[in-house]
């Protein structure tokens, strides 16, 4: 008896779904028999192809941002629309992985503004100007030309800094002794 009741309850639970499917099937058959007009999709597609939507114009910041994103994470087969100036390209290539991820999380417009120096992204180094970048390149070239190694430059800077600190300490000692 219990088994019979379970079967009856299952049939009652299934009945609305069967009725709905039956109604849907009946409606489809009736439409097919009565010859309901089918929409002409080919005309609609032809009209859509004939209408050319104007392409959205990208701002300079967006183009710059997309070019920077192309350097950070190049997409297969996609060419950048614009090339970054040398100082901006060098800046993007010199970023660490964490900094690149932070930059890539921003919109193209935001990245472009950051690269122009207008609206900096917190946590990223400041983008050098073209003059600053040129000066660094010139310094590196002159150091290479003169045969100076980067290690020698660092050691000379360290010695100079220590000498300045020692001079300040000596002056302070003299003032305190007087």
Coordinates of C-alpha atoms in Angstrom, one line a residue:
X1 CA 0.0 0.0 0.0
X2 CA 2.8 2.4 0.9
X3 CA 4.5 1.7 -2.4
X4 CA 1.2 2.4 -4.3
X5 CA 0.8 5.8 -2.5
X6 CA 4.4 6.8 -3.4
X7 CA 3.6 6.0 -7.1
X8 CA 0.4 8.1 -6.9
X9 CA 2.3 11.0 -5.4
X10 CA 5.0 10.8 -8.0
X11 CA 2.4 10.8 -10.8
X12 CA 0.6 13.8 -9.3
X13 CA 3.9 15.7 -9.0
X14 CA 4.7 14.9 -12.7
X15 CA 1.3 15.7 -14.0
X16 CA 1.7 19.5 -14.3
X17 CA 4.9 19.1 -16.3
X18 CA 3.3 16.6 -18.6
X19 CA 0.3 18.8 -19.2
X20 CA 2.5 21.8 -19.9
X21 CA 4.7 19.8 -22.4
X22 CA 1.5 18.5 -24.0
X23 CA 0.1 22.0 -24.4
X24 CA 3.4 23.2 -25.9
X25 CA 3.5 20.3 -28.3
X26 CA -0.1 20.9 -29.3
X27 CA 0.6 24.6 -30.0
X28 CA 3.6 23.8 -32.2
X29 CA 1.5 21.3 -34.2
X30 CA -1.4 23.7 -34.6
X31 CA 1.0 26.5 -35.8
X32 CA 2.6 24.2 -38.3
X33 CA -0.8 22.9 -39.6
X34 CA -2.4 26.3 -39.8
X35 CA 0.7 27.7 -41.5
X36 CA 1.7 30.5 -39.2
X37 CA 3.9 33.0 -41.0
X38 CA 7.6 32.4 -40.4
X39 CA 9.7 35.5 -39.9
X40 CA 12.0 36.3 -42.8
X41 CA 15.3 36.3 -41.1
X42 CA 17.3 36.8 -44.3
X43 CA 15.8 40.2 -45.0
X44 CA 16.6 41.3 -41.4
X45 CA 20.2 40.2 -41.8
X46 CA 20.6 41.9 -45.1
X47 CA 19.3 45.2 -43.6
X48 CA 21.6 44.8 -40.6
X49 CA 24.6 44.3 -43.0
X50 CA 23.6 47.3 -45.1
X51 CA 23.6 49.6 -42.0
X52 CA 27.1 50.4 -41.0
X53 CA 27.4 51.5 -37.5
X54 CA 30.1 54.2 -37.0
X55 CA 33.1 52.8 -35.2
X56 CA 33.6 54.3 -31.8
X57 CA 36.6 56.7 -31.9
X58 CA 39.2 56.0 -29.3
X59 CA 40.7 58.9 -27.4
X60 CA 44.4 59.4 -27.3
X61 CA 44.6 58.1 -23.7
X62 CA 42.6 55.0 -24.6
X63 CA 44.9 54.2 -27.6
X64 CA 48.0 54.8 -25.4
X65 CA 46.5 52.5 -22.7
X66 CA 45.7 49.8 -25.2
X67 CA 49.3 50.0 -26.6
X68 CA 50.6 49.7 -23.0
X69 CA 48.4 46.7 -22.4
X70 CA 49.7 45.2 -25.6
X71 CA 53.2 45.4 -24.1
X72 CA 52.1 44.0 -20.7
X73 CA 50.0 41.1 -22.1
X74 CA 50.2 40.8 -25.9
X75 CA 47.2 39.2 -27.5
X76 CA 47.9 36.6 -30.2
X77 CA 47.7 38.2 -33.7
X78 CA 46.7 41.6 -32.5
X79 CA 48.7 44.6 -33.6
X80 CA 48.8 47.8 -31.4
X81 CA 47.0 50.7 -33.0
X82 CA 49.7 53.2 -31.9
X83 CA 53.3 52.9 -30.7
X84 CA 54.2 54.2 -27.4
X85 CA 56.9 56.9 -27.1
X86 CA 60.3 55.5 -26.1
X87 CA 60.2 56.8 -22.5
X88 CA 56.7 55.3 -22.0
X89 CA 57.6 52.0 -23.6
X90 CA 60.8 51.7 -21.4
X91 CA 58.7 52.6 -18.3
X92 CA 56.2 49.8 -19.1
X93 CA 58.9 47.3 -19.8
X94 CA 60.7 48.1 -16.6
X95 CA 57.7 47.5 -14.3
X96 CA 57.7 44.5 -12.0
X97 CA 55.2 41.7 -12.4
X98 CA 53.1 43.0 -9.5
X99 CA 53.2 46.5 -10.9
X100 CA 52.2 45.2 -14.4
X101 CA 49.2 43.4 -12.8
X102 CA 48.2 46.6 -11.0
X103 CA 48.4 48.5 -14.3
X104 CA 46.5 45.8 -16.2
X105 CA 43.7 46.0 -13.8
X106 CA 42.9 49.5 -14.8
X107 CA 40.9 50.7 -17.8
X108 CA 42.8 51.7 -21.0
X109 CA 41.8 55.4 -20.5
X110 CA 43.1 55.4 -16.9
X111 CA 46.4 53.8 -18.1
X112 CA 46.8 56.4 -20.8
X113 CA 46.3 59.2 -18.3
X114 CA 48.9 57.6 -15.9
X115 CA 51.4 57.4 -18.7
X116 CA 50.9 61.0 -19.6
X117 CA 51.5 61.9 -15.9
X118 CA 48.0 63.5 -15.5
X119 CA 46.3 61.0 -13.2
X120 CA 48.9 58.7 -11.5
X121 CA 47.9 55.2 -10.4
X122 CA 48.7 54.7 -6.7
X123 CA 51.3 52.1 -6.0
X124 CA 53.1 52.6 -9.4
X125 CA 56.3 54.6 -9.9
X126 CA 56.0 58.0 -11.6
X127 CA 56.4 57.9 -15.3
X128 CA 59.6 59.8 -16.3
X129 CA 59.2 62.7 -18.7
X130 CA 60.9 62.5 -22.1
X131 CA 63.7 64.8 -20.9
X132 CA 64.3 62.7 -17.8
X133 CA 64.4 59.5 -19.9
X134 CA 66.7 61.1 -22.5
X135 CA 69.1 62.2 -19.7
X136 CA 69.2 58.7 -18.3
X137 CA 69.9 57.2 -21.7
X138 CA 72.6 59.8 -22.3
X139 CA 74.2 59.1 -18.9
X140 CA 74.2 55.4 -19.6
X141 CA 75.7 55.9 -23.0
X142 CA 78.5 58.2 -21.6
X143 CA 79.2 55.7 -18.8
X144 CA 79.6 52.9 -21.4
X145 CA 81.7 55.1 -23.6
X146 CA 84.0 56.0 -20.8
X147 CA 84.2 52.4 -19.7
X148 CA 82.6 53.0 -16.4
X149 CA 80.8 50.0 -15.0
X150 CA 77.5 50.4 -13.1
X151 CA 79.1 48.8 -10.0
X152 CA 81.8 51.6 -10.0
X153 CA 79.2 54.3 -10.2
X154 CA 77.3 52.8 -7.3
X155 CA 80.5 52.6 -5.2
X156 CA 81.4 56.2 -6.1
X157 CA 77.9 57.4 -5.1
X158 CA 78.1 55.5 -1.9
X159 CA 81.5 57.0 -1.0
X160 CA 80.2 60.5 -1.8
X161 CA 77.1 60.0 0.4
X162 CA 79.2 58.7 3.3
X163 CA 81.6 61.7 2.9
X164 CA 78.7 64.1 3.0
X165 CA 77.3 62.4 6.1
X166 CA 80.7 62.5 7.8
X167 CA 81.1 66.2 7.0
X168 CA 77.7 67.0 8.6
X169 CA 78.6 65.0 11.7
X170 CA 81.9 66.8 12.0
X171 CA 80.2 70.2 11.7
X172 CA 77.6 69.2 14.3
X173 CA 80.4 68.0 16.7
X174 CA 82.2 71.4 16.3
X175 CA 79.0 73.3 17.1
X176 CA 78.2 71.2 20.1
X177 CA 81.8 71.5 21.4
X178 CA 81.7 75.3 21.2

